[in-house]
Amino acid sequence: MKHLYRGQIFHIAGSPKVDTAHDALVFIEDGGLVVEADGTISWCGEFSSLPVEHAHSSVVDYRPGFILPGFVDTHIHFPQTFAGNSYGGGQLLEWLERCIFPTESKLGDREIGQLTAAEFTRRRVRAGTTAAMVFGSAFPDAQDALFEETRRRGLRIVSGRGIQTRGPDSAAPLLTSEEQAIALTAAEVDKWHAADTGDFATALLHVALVPRFSLSVTPKTLAALGELYADVRSRGVYVHTHLNENNRPGTGEIDATKAVYEVDSYLDTYDGKFLPGSKVGGESLLGPRTILAHAVHCQDGELARMAETGTSISHCPVSQLFLGSGTMPWLRTVASGVNISLGTDHGGGDEWLISRVVNDAFKVHISEPGDAGVSMHPAEMLFVSTLAGARALDMEDRFGNFDVGKEADFVVIDPERWPALYNAVTHGVRADDDEMARDQLLFALLMQLREPAIASVYVQGRKIDED
């Protein structure tokens, strides 16, 4: 049956870049979104202009609520579901060793893995996260539980087991041999990649190759992963890992990586140039289905190479604040041309809701020193929360906005379920200029949104139950 959803609609139409998102911002105060029985969008516009061919659609009236594209989280840690902002670690490397490796090791217990998968998926629904790039567990049973629960609930996911072939004593339960790491990863690709439809172009379930970061693997691991990726890249498999997060002089992640590998840049280790002197040792892992989390302290050449290869950044300001990692320079990164999406990075972050991530992004970037400080436009904020995430997942042709023909992934926001949000969108001062008033309304919506106000979540036109 064809459905017509009514409400106040915001989305970023077409295929702009982040710095032109304001030109593509669409707001329809009394809007209609027509979704066909197959879950695709056949019309979006003013309800008063509804074409006659849609006049007999079944109407679902969410007025005066808002309808936005589903949120896309391009970096979140499944095995850290119960570890949000774990205390007692310090900055990145110490936090991993003291807090995170022990936490993730608990998923070796099958029952804990199943419990974690259920809670992780439940929290995604509550946060309106319709699509996510998920850093997975080292344990195949836990990954199976994650994919099974995601399929049961009807959400989109890209995930892969966390690969570690070296690490401190606290990481011992997570480590495998070089050979086992590749065998387990290849088996996960064969078992779960496009397991729901058999075709990655239509699937909700996808698999990624996920080395934790360069310090958790060896040149031998990277060479073998490059060979594996060369074999499965054409099947739509992804790559996901971390880049340039902590720049503590001498002992931080970046200096440690460059010292261990004897390379010119951190990115070289993922670009096949992981031998001393940045010599080529294997295949590159970069490309349109590769997402690198953080990218806080990139060299100009690294940003240019990511843009050249279509590799995306997952910007994670919440966890960067928590771990003292610094601020990804907004204007410089945007100017490089690389696609920027958003990640909660929960457990390093303490948020599940993407609008809370863009809330922090606004605050950190307006606080950058001197001419680098910038007030993000609300359209940019919506763009990185939705369409840029779909682009990072190389599925912009499928979802991310309300263009006709796309799959209907959307969230319904009811301000009355959260008084602070209701007050902001109802009683906030608005400019006489219509465009500025629109931008002020979207800004209030994104800055004040909290999980209780997310009333409904849809993927491919299907309503997702909360539990």
CSV table of C-alpha atoms in Angstrom, one decimal:
chain,number,residue,atom,x,y,z
A,1,MET,CA,0.0,0.0,0.0
A,2,LYS,CA,1.2,3.5,-0.8
A,3,HIS,CA,1.5,5.9,2.2
A,4,LEU,CA,1.6,9.6,2.5
A,5,TYR,CA,3.4,11.0,5.5
A,6,ARG,CA,2.5,14.6,6.5
A,7,GLY,CA,4.7,16.8,8.7
A,8,GLN,CA,7.3,19.6,8.6
A,9,ILE,CA,9.9,18.3,6.3
A,10,PHE,CA,13.6,19.2,6.2
A,11,HIS,CA,16.2,17.6,3.9
A,12,ILE,CA,19.2,18.3,1.7
A,13,ALA,CA,18.2,17.7,-1.8
A,14,GLY,CA,20.3,16.6,-4.7
A,15,SER,CA,24.0,15.9,-4.3
A,16,PRO,CA,25.8,19.0,-3.0
A,17,LYS,CA,29.1,19.2,-1.1
A,18,VAL,CA,29.1,20.3,2.5
A,19,ASP,CA,30.0,23.9,1.6
A,20,THR,CA,27.1,24.2,-0.8
A,21,ALA,CA,24.6,22.4,1.4
A,22,HIS,CA,22.8,25.6,2.3
A,23,ASP,CA,21.8,26.0,-1.3
A,24,ALA,CA,20.2,22.6,-1.3
A,25,LEU,CA,18.3,22.9,2.0
A,26,VAL,CA,14.6,22.2,1.6
A,27,PHE,CA,12.0,23.1,4.2
A,28,ILE,CA,8.3,22.3,3.7
A,29,GLU,CA,6.1,23.5,6.5
A,30,ASP,CA,3.1,21.4,5.6
A,31,GLY,CA,4.9,18.7,3.6
A,32,GLY,CA,4.0,15.3,2.2
A,33,LEU,CA,6.2,12.4,1.6
A,34,VAL,CA,4.8,9.6,-0.6
A,35,VAL,CA,6.3,6.2,-0.1
A,36,GLU,CA,5.4,3.3,-2.5
A,37,ALA,CA,4.7,-0.2,-1.3
A,38,ASP,CA,8.3,-1.2,-2.2
A,39,GLY,CA,9.6,1.4,0.2
A,40,THR,CA,10.8,4.0,-2.4
A,41,ILE,CA,9.9,7.7,-2.5
A,42,SER,CA,7.7,8.7,-5.3
A,43,TRP,CA,7.0,12.3,-4.3
A,44,CYS,CA,7.9,15.0,-1.8
A,45,GLY,CA,6.5,18.4,-1.7
A,46,GLU,CA,3.8,20.8,-0.4
A,47,PHE,CA,0.8,18.9,0.7
A,48,SER,CA,-1.4,21.4,-1.1
A,49,SER,CA,0.3,20.5,-4.3
A,50,LEU,CA,-0.2,16.7,-4.0
A,51,PRO,CA,-0.4,15.2,-7.5
A,52,VAL,CA,-3.7,13.5,-8.3
A,53,GLU,CA,-2.1,10.1,-8.7
A,54,HIS,CA,-1.2,10.1,-5.0
A,55,ALA,CA,-4.6,11.4,-3.8
A,56,HIS,CA,-5.7,8.0,-2.6
A,57,SER,CA,-2.6,7.2,-0.5
A,58,SER,CA,-3.0,6.0,3.0
A,59,VAL,CA,-2.3,9.1,5.1
A,60,VAL,CA,-0.1,9.1,8.2
A,61,ASP,CA,-0.3,12.5,9.8
A,62,TYR,CA,2.6,13.5,12.0
A,63,ARG,CA,1.8,17.2,12.1
A,64,PRO,CA,3.1,19.4,13.7
A,65,GLY,CA,6.0,17.1,14.0
A,66,PHE,CA,9.1,17.1,11.8
A,67,ILE,CA,10.2,14.5,9.2
A,68,LEU,CA,14.0,14.3,8.6
A,69,PRO,CA,16.1,11.7,6.7
A,70,GLY,CA,17.4,9.0,9.0
A,71,PHE,CA,20.6,9.7,10.8
A,72,VAL,CA,23.8,8.0,9.6
A,73,ASP,CA,26.5,7.1,12.2
A,74,THR,CA,29.7,6.3,10.4
A,75,HIS,CA,31.8,5.3,13.4
A,76,ILE,CA,30.5,3.5,16.5
A,77,HIS,CA,31.9,0.6,18.5
A,78,PHE,CA,29.5,-2.4,19.1
A,79,PRO,CA,31.7,-4.0,21.8
A,80,GLN,CA,31.8,-0.7,23.7
A,81,THR,CA,28.1,-0.6,24.2
A,82,PHE,CA,28.4,-0.6,27.9
A,83,ALA,CA,31.6,1.5,28.1
A,84,GLY,CA,30.5,5.0,27.2
A,85,ASN,CA,33.2,7.3,28.5
A,86,SER,CA,35.0,4.7,30.7
A,87,TYR,CA,36.9,6.5,33.5
A,88,GLY,CA,40.5,5.7,34.5
A,89,GLY,CA,42.3,5.6,31.2
A,90,GLY,CA,43.5,9.1,30.2
A,91,GLN,CA,44.2,9.7,26.6
A,92,LEU,CA,43.8,7.3,23.7
A,93,LEU,CA,46.5,4.6,24.1
A,94,GLU,CA,46.2,4.3,27.9
A,95,TRP,CA,42.4,4.4,27.7
A,96,LEU,CA,42.4,1.5,25.3
A,97,GLU,CA,44.8,-0.5,27.4
A,98,ARG,CA,43.2,0.1,30.8
A,99,CYS,CA,39.5,0.4,29.9
A,100,ILE,CA,38.5,-0.7,26.5
A,101,PHE,CA,40.5,-3.9,25.8
A,102,PRO,CA,39.2,-5.5,29.1
A,103,THR,CA,35.6,-4.3,28.2
A,104,GLU,CA,35.7,-5.7,24.7
A,105,SER,CA,37.1,-9.0,26.0
A,106,LYS,CA,33.9,-9.7,27.9
A,107,LEU,CA,32.1,-10.4,24.6
A,108,GLY,CA,34.0,-13.6,24.4
A,109,ASP,CA,31.1,-14.9,26.5
A,110,ARG,CA,28.4,-15.8,24.1
A,111,GLU,CA,25.5,-14.6,26.4
A,112,ILE,CA,27.2,-11.3,26.9
A,113,GLY,CA,27.6,-10.9,23.2
A,114,GLN,CA,23.9,-11.6,22.6
A,115,LEU,CA,22.9,-9.2,25.3
A,116,THR,CA,25.2,-6.5,23.9
A,117,ALA,CA,23.8,-7.0,20.4
A,118,ALA,CA,20.3,-6.5,21.6
A,119,GLU,CA,21.0,-3.4,23.6
A,120,PHE,CA,23.2,-1.9,20.8
A,121,THR,CA,20.5,-2.3,18.3
A,122,ARG,CA,17.8,-1.0,20.7
A,123,ARG,CA,19.8,2.1,21.3
A,124,ARG,CA,20.3,2.7,17.6
A,125,VAL,CA,16.5,2.7,17.1
A,126,ARG,CA,16.0,5.1,20.0
A,127,ALA,CA,18.5,7.5,18.4
A,128,GLY,CA,17.0,7.3,15.0
A,129,THR,CA,20.2,5.8,13.5
A,130,THR,CA,18.9,4.1,10.4
A,131,ALA,CA,22.4,3.3,8.9
A,132,ALA,CA,25.7,2.8,10.7
A,133,MET,CA,29.3,1.8,10.1
A,134,VAL,CA,29.9,-0.3,13.2
A,135,PHE,CA,33.3,-1.3,14.5
A,136,GLY,CA,32.8,-4.9,15.4
A,137,SER,CA,33.8,-7.4,18.1
A,138,ALA,CA,36.8,-9.7,17.8
A,139,PHE,CA,34.6,-12.6,18.5
A,140,PRO,CA,32.6,-14.3,15.6
A,141,ASP,CA,29.7,-15.3,17.9
A,142,ALA,CA,29.2,-11.7,19.0
A,143,GLN,CA,29.3,-10.5,15.4
A,144,ASP,CA,26.8,-13.2,14.4
A,145,ALA,CA,24.5,-11.9,17.2
A,146,LEU,CA,24.9,-8.3,15.9
A,147,PHE,CA,24.1,-9.2,12.3
A,148,GLU,CA,21.1,-11.4,13.3
A,149,GLU,CA,19.6,-8.7,15.6
A,150,THR,CA,20.1,-6.0,13.0
A,151,ARG,CA,18.4,-8.2,10.4
A,152,ARG,CA,15.5,-8.9,12.7
A,153,ARG,CA,15.0,-5.2,13.4
A,154,GLY,CA,15.3,-4.2,9.7
A,155,LEU,CA,18.1,-1.6,10.1
A,156,ARG,CA,21.1,-0.9,7.8
A,157,ILE,CA,24.6,-1.9,9.0
A,158,VAL,CA,28.1,-2.2,7.8
A,159,SER,CA,30.3,-4.0,10.3
A,160,GLY,CA,33.3,-6.2,10.6
A,161,ARG,CA,35.2,-8.1,13.3
A,162,GLY,CA,37.9,-6.0,15.0
A,163,ILE,CA,41.3,-7.2,13.8
A,164,GLN,CA,44.2,-7.2,16.2
A,165,THR,CA,47.4,-9.3,15.7
A,166,ARG,CA,49.5,-7.5,18.3
A,167,GLY,CA,48.8,-5.5,21.5
A,168,PRO,CA,49.5,-5.2,25.2
A,169,ASP,CA,48.6,-7.9,27.8
A,170,SER,CA,45.2,-6.5,28.4
A,171,ALA,CA,44.3,-7.1,24.7
A,172,ALA,CA,45.4,-10.8,24.8
A,173,PRO,CA,41.9,-12.2,24.5
A,174,LEU,CA,41.3,-10.1,21.4
A,175,LEU,CA,44.4,-11.1,19.5
A,176,THR,CA,44.7,-13.8,16.8
A,177,SER,CA,47.5,-15.1,14.6
A,178,GLU,CA,48.1,-13.4,11.3
A,179,GLU,CA,46.6,-16.4,9.4
A,180,GLN,CA,43.6,-16.6,11.7
A,181,ALA,CA,42.8,-12.9,11.4
A,182,ILE,CA,42.5,-13.2,7.6
A,183,ALA,CA,40.6,-16.5,7.8
A,184,LEU,CA,38.0,-15.2,10.3
A,185,THR,CA,37.6,-12.0,8.3
A,186,ALA,CA,37.1,-13.8,5.0
A,187,ALA,CA,34.6,-16.1,6.6
A,188,GLU,CA,32.6,-13.2,7.9
A,189,VAL,CA,32.5,-11.6,4.4
A,190,ASP,CA,31.2,-14.9,3.0
A,191,LYS,CA,28.6,-15.4,5.7
A,192,TRP,CA,27.2,-11.9,6.2
A,193,HIS,CA,27.9,-9.6,3.3
A,194,ALA,CA,24.6,-9.0,1.6
A,195,ALA,CA,23.2,-12.0,3.5
A,196,ASP,CA,19.7,-10.6,3.5
A,197,THR,CA,19.2,-10.1,-0.2
A,198,GLY,CA,22.2,-11.8,-1.9
A,199,ASP,CA,23.0,-8.6,-3.7
A,200,PHE,CA,25.1,-5.8,-2.1
A,201,ALA,CA,23.3,-3.2,-4.2
A,202,THR,CA,20.1,-4.0,-2.5
A,203,ALA,CA,21.2,-5.3,0.9
A,204,LEU,CA,20.8,-3.8,4.4
A,205,LEU,CA,23.7,-6.0,5.8
A,206,HIS,CA,27.2,-5.4,4.7
A,207,VAL,CA,30.7,-6.4,5.9
A,208,ALA,CA,33.9,-4.3,6.3
A,209,LEU,CA,37.5,-5.2,6.9
A,210,VAL,CA,38.3,-3.6,10.2
A,211,PRO,CA,41.8,-3.4,11.5
A,212,ARG,CA,41.6,-1.5,14.8
A,213,PHE,CA,44.4,0.8,13.8
A,214,SER,CA,47.9,0.4,12.5
A,215,LEU,CA,49.4,-0.1,15.9
A,216,SER,CA,47.2,-3.2,16.5
A,217,VAL,CA,48.4,-5.0,13.4
A,218,THR,CA,51.7,-5.7,11.6
A,219,PRO,CA,53.0,-5.1,8.1
A,220,LYS,CA,52.2,-8.7,7.4
A,221,THR,CA,48.6,-8.2,8.5
A,222,LEU,CA,48.3,-5.1,6.3
A,223,ALA,CA,49.7,-6.9,3.3
A,224,ALA,CA,47.3,-9.8,3.8
A,225,LEU,CA,44.3,-7.5,4.3
A,226,GLY,CA,45.3,-5.7,1.1
A,227,GLU,CA,45.3,-9.0,-0.8
A,228,LEU,CA,41.9,-9.9,0.7
A,229,TYR,CA,40.5,-6.6,-0.2
A,230,ALA,CA,41.7,-6.8,-3.7
A,231,ASP,CA,39.7,-10.0,-4.0
A,232,VAL,CA,36.5,-8.7,-2.4
A,233,ARG,CA,36.4,-5.0,-3.3
A,234,SER,CA,34.3,-5.7,-6.3
A,235,ARG,CA,31.7,-7.3,-4.1
A,236,GLY,CA,31.0,-4.0,-2.3
A,237,VAL,CA,33.0,-4.8,0.8
A,238,TYR,CA,34.1,-1.9,3.0
A,239,VAL,CA,37.2,-0.9,5.0
A,240,HIS,CA,36.9,0.9,8.4
A,241,THR,CA,39.6,2.0,10.9
A,242,HIS,CA,41.1,4.9,12.8
A,243,LEU,CA,43.4,7.7,11.6
A,244,ASN,CA,45.4,10.5,13.2
A,245,GLU,CA,43.4,10.7,16.4
A,246,ASN,CA,45.9,11.4,19.1
A,247,ASN,CA,48.9,13.7,18.5
A,248,ARG,CA,50.6,13.7,21.9
A,249,PRO,CA,54.3,14.4,21.1
A,250,GLY,CA,56.5,11.4,21.2
A,251,THR,CA,54.2,8.9,22.9
A,252,GLY,CA,50.9,9.4,21.2
A,253,GLU,CA,49.2,7.4,18.5
A,254,ILE,CA,50.5,9.3,15.5
A,255,ASP,CA,54.2,9.5,16.6
A,256,ALA,CA,54.1,5.8,17.7
A,257,THR,CA,52.7,4.7,14.4
A,258,LYS,CA,55.2,6.6,12.3
A,259,ALA,CA,58.0,5.3,14.5
A,260,VAL,CA,56.9,1.7,14.5
A,261,TYR,CA,56.4,1.6,10.7
A,262,GLU,CA,59.1,4.2,9.8
A,263,VAL,CA,56.7,5.9,7.4
A,264,ASP,CA,56.2,9.5,6.4
A,265,SER,CA,52.5,9.6,7.3
A,266,TYR,CA,50.0,7.6,9.2
A,267,LEU,CA,47.8,7.3,6.1
A,268,ASP,CA,50.6,5.6,4.2
A,269,THR,CA,50.1,2.5,6.3
A,270,TYR,CA,46.5,2.1,4.9
A,271,ASP,CA,47.6,3.1,1.4
A,272,GLY,CA,49.8,0.1,0.9
A,273,LYS,CA,53.0,2.1,1.8
A,274,PHE,CA,53.6,0.5,5.1
A,275,LEU,CA,57.3,-0.5,4.7
A,276,PRO,CA,60.2,1.7,6.0
A,277,GLY,CA,60.5,4.9,4.1
A,278,SER,CA,56.8,4.6,3.0
A,279,LYS,CA,57.8,2.0,0.4
A,280,VAL,CA,54.9,0.0,-1.1
A,281,GLY,CA,54.4,-3.3,0.6
A,282,GLY,CA,50.9,-4.2,-0.6
A,283,GLU,CA,47.5,-3.1,-2.0
A,284,SER,CA,45.9,0.1,-0.9
A,285,LEU,CA,42.9,0.0,1.4
A,286,LEU,CA,41.6,3.4,0.4
A,287,GLY,CA,38.6,4.1,-1.8
A,288,PRO,CA,34.9,5.1,-1.9
A,289,ARG,CA,33.9,2.4,0.6
A,290,THR,CA,36.6,3.2,3.1
A,291,ILE,CA,35.8,5.4,6.1
A,292,LEU,CA,38.6,6.6,8.4
A,293,ALA,CA,37.5,7.8,11.9
A,294,HIS,CA,38.8,11.0,13.4
A,295,ALA,CA,41.4,12.5,11.0
A,296,VAL,CA,42.1,15.2,13.6
A,297,HIS,CA,45.7,15.8,12.8
A,298,CYS,CA,46.1,15.2,9.1
A,299,GLN,CA,48.9,16.4,6.9
A,300,ASP,CA,47.8,18.3,3.7
A,301,GLY,CA,49.0,15.4,1.6
A,302,GLU,CA,46.9,12.9,3.6
A,303,LEU,CA,43.7,15.0,3.1
A,304,ALA,CA,44.5,15.3,-0.6
A,305,ARG,CA,45.0,11.6,-0.9
A,306,MET,CA,41.7,10.8,0.8
A,307,ALA,CA,39.9,13.2,-1.5
A,308,GLU,CA,41.6,11.8,-4.5
A,309,THR,CA,40.6,8.2,-3.7
A,310,GLY,CA,37.0,9.0,-2.5
A,311,THR,CA,37.9,7.9,1.0
A,312,SER,CA,35.6,9.5,3.7
A,313,ILE,CA,36.3,10.9,7.2
A,314,SER,CA,34.1,10.1,10.2
A,315,HIS,CA,34.3,13.2,12.3
A,316,CYS,CA,33.8,12.4,16.0
A,317,PRO,CA,34.0,15.6,18.1
A,318,VAL,CA,32.4,14.0,21.2
A,319,SER,CA,35.1,11.5,21.7
A,320,GLN,CA,37.8,13.9,20.7
A,321,LEU,CA,36.7,16.1,23.6
A,322,PHE,CA,36.6,13.2,26.0
A,323,LEU,CA,40.0,11.8,25.1
A,324,GLY,CA,41.8,15.1,24.7
A,325,SER,CA,42.5,14.4,21.1
A,326,GLY,CA,42.1,18.0,19.8
A,327,THR,CA,39.8,19.5,17.2
A,328,MET,CA,39.6,18.5,13.5
A,329,PRO,CA,40.2,21.8,11.7
A,330,TRP,CA,36.8,22.3,9.9
A,331,LEU,CA,37.6,24.9,7.3
A,332,ARG,CA,40.9,23.2,6.3
A,333,THR,CA,39.4,19.8,6.1
A,334,VAL,CA,36.4,21.0,4.1
A,335,ALA,CA,38.7,22.9,1.7
A,336,SER,CA,40.6,19.6,0.9
A,337,GLY,CA,37.5,18.2,-0.8
A,338,VAL,CA,37.3,15.1,1.3
A,339,ASN,CA,33.8,13.9,2.3
A,340,ILE,CA,33.1,14.5,6.0
A,341,SER,CA,30.5,12.4,7.8
A,342,LEU,CA,29.7,12.1,11.5
A,343,GLY,CA,30.4,9.3,14.1
A,344,THR,CA,29.3,9.1,17.7
A,345,ASP,CA,32.3,6.9,18.5
A,346,HIS,CA,30.4,5.4,21.4
A,347,GLY,CA,32.4,4.2,23.9
A,348,GLY,CA,34.9,7.0,23.3
A,349,GLY,CA,31.8,9.2,23.1
A,350,ASP,CA,29.0,9.2,25.5
A,351,GLU,CA,26.2,9.9,22.9
A,352,TRP,CA,24.2,7.7,20.6
A,353,LEU,CA,22.3,10.5,18.9
A,354,ILE,CA,23.9,12.1,15.9
A,355,SER,CA,22.3,15.5,16.5
A,356,ARG,CA,24.2,15.6,19.8
A,357,VAL,CA,27.4,15.0,17.8
A,358,VAL,CA,26.7,17.8,15.4
A,359,ASN,CA,25.8,19.9,18.5
A,360,ASP,CA,29.4,19.4,19.8
A,361,ALA,CA,30.8,20.0,16.3
A,362,PHE,CA,29.2,23.4,16.1
A,363,LYS,CA,30.7,24.3,19.5
A,364,VAL,CA,34.2,23.1,18.8
A,365,HIS,CA,34.5,24.7,15.4
A,366,ILE,CA,33.2,28.1,16.4
A,367,SER,CA,35.9,27.9,19.1
A,368,GLU,CA,38.8,27.3,16.8
A,369,PRO,CA,41.4,30.0,17.1
A,370,GLY,CA,41.5,33.1,14.9
A,371,ASP,CA,40.3,32.9,11.4
A,372,ALA,CA,39.8,29.1,11.7
A,373,GLY,CA,36.7,29.7,13.9
A,374,VAL,CA,33.5,29.2,12.0
A,375,SER,CA,29.8,29.1,12.8
A,376,MET,CA,28.5,26.0,11.0
A,377,HIS,CA,25.4,26.6,8.9
A,378,PRO,CA,22.4,24.5,10.0
A,379,ALA,CA,22.3,23.0,6.5
A,380,GLU,CA,25.9,21.8,6.9
A,381,MET,CA,24.9,20.3,10.2
A,382,LEU,CA,22.0,18.4,8.6
A,383,PHE,CA,24.1,17.4,5.7
A,384,VAL,CA,26.9,15.7,7.7
A,385,SER,CA,24.2,14.0,9.8
A,386,THR,CA,22.4,12.5,6.9
A,387,LEU,CA,23.4,12.7,3.2
A,388,ALA,CA,27.2,12.9,3.8
A,389,GLY,CA,26.9,9.6,5.8
A,390,ALA,CA,25.1,7.9,2.9
A,391,ARG,CA,27.9,9.2,0.7
A,392,ALA,CA,30.5,7.8,3.0
A,393,LEU,CA,28.8,4.5,2.8
A,394,ASP,CA,28.8,4.7,-1.0
A,395,MET,CA,25.0,4.5,-0.9
A,396,GLU,CA,24.0,8.0,-1.6
A,397,ASP,CA,22.0,6.7,-4.6
A,398,ARG,CA,19.8,4.7,-2.1
A,399,PHE,CA,19.1,7.0,0.9
A,400,GLY,CA,20.2,10.1,2.7
A,401,ASN,CA,17.5,12.6,1.5
A,402,PHE,CA,14.0,12.6,0.0
A,403,ASP,CA,14.8,12.7,-3.7
A,404,VAL,CA,12.4,10.7,-5.8
A,405,GLY,CA,13.4,7.1,-6.3
A,406,LYS,CA,15.4,6.7,-3.1
A,407,GLU,CA,14.6,4.3,-0.3
A,408,ALA,CA,12.5,5.9,2.4
A,409,ASP,CA,14.7,6.1,5.5
A,410,PHE,CA,13.4,8.8,7.8
A,411,VAL,CA,12.8,9.8,11.4
A,412,VAL,CA,9.7,11.5,12.9
A,413,ILE,CA,10.4,14.1,15.6
A,414,ASP,CA,7.6,15.1,18.0
A,415,PRO,CA,8.7,18.2,19.9
A,416,GLU,CA,6.0,17.7,22.5
A,417,ARG,CA,7.8,14.7,23.8
A,418,TRP,CA,10.7,16.9,24.9
A,419,PRO,CA,9.8,20.2,26.5
A,420,ALA,CA,13.0,22.0,25.8
A,421,LEU,CA,12.8,21.2,22.2
A,422,TYR,CA,9.1,22.2,22.0
A,423,ASN,CA,9.9,25.5,23.6
A,424,ALA,CA,12.8,26.2,21.2
A,425,VAL,CA,10.9,25.4,18.0
A,426,THR,CA,7.6,27.0,19.2
A,427,HIS,CA,8.6,30.1,21.1
A,428,GLY,CA,12.1,30.9,19.8
A,429,VAL,CA,12.6,34.3,18.2
A,430,ARG,CA,12.5,34.1,14.4
A,431,ALA,CA,13.8,36.7,11.8
A,432,ASP,CA,11.4,38.4,9.4
A,433,ASP,CA,13.4,37.1,6.6
A,434,ASP,CA,11.9,33.7,5.6
A,435,GLU,CA,15.3,32.0,4.8
A,436,MET,CA,16.9,33.1,8.1
A,437,ALA,CA,13.7,32.0,10.0
A,438,ARG,CA,14.0,28.6,8.3
A,439,ASP,CA,17.7,28.3,9.3
A,440,GLN,CA,16.9,29.3,12.9
A,441,LEU,CA,14.2,26.7,13.1
A,442,LEU,CA,16.5,23.9,11.8
A,443,PHE,CA,19.3,25.0,14.2
A,444,ALA,CA,16.9,24.9,17.2
A,445,LEU,CA,15.7,21.5,16.1
A,446,LEU,CA,19.2,20.0,15.8
A,447,MET,CA,20.6,21.6,18.9
A,448,GLN,CA,17.7,20.8,21.3
A,449,LEU,CA,16.8,17.4,20.0
A,450,ARG,CA,17.0,14.5,22.5
A,451,GLU,CA,16.1,10.8,22.1
A,452,PRO,CA,12.6,11.0,23.7
A,453,ALA,CA,11.5,13.3,20.9
A,454,ILE,CA,12.2,10.7,18.2
A,455,ALA,CA,8.7,9.3,17.8
A,456,SER,CA,9.1,6.9,14.8
A,457,VAL,CA,11.9,5.5,12.7
A,458,TYR,CA,11.5,4.1,9.2
A,459,VAL,CA,13.9,2.1,7.0
A,460,GLN,CA,12.8,1.4,3.4
A,461,GLY,CA,9.4,2.6,4.3
A,462,ARG,CA,9.0,0.1,7.1
A,463,LYS,CA,8.4,1.4,10.6
A,464,ILE,CA,10.9,0.0,13.1
A,465,ASP,CA,9.6,-1.2,16.4
A,466,GLU,CA,11.6,0.2,19.4
A,467,ASP,CA,11.8,-3.2,21.1
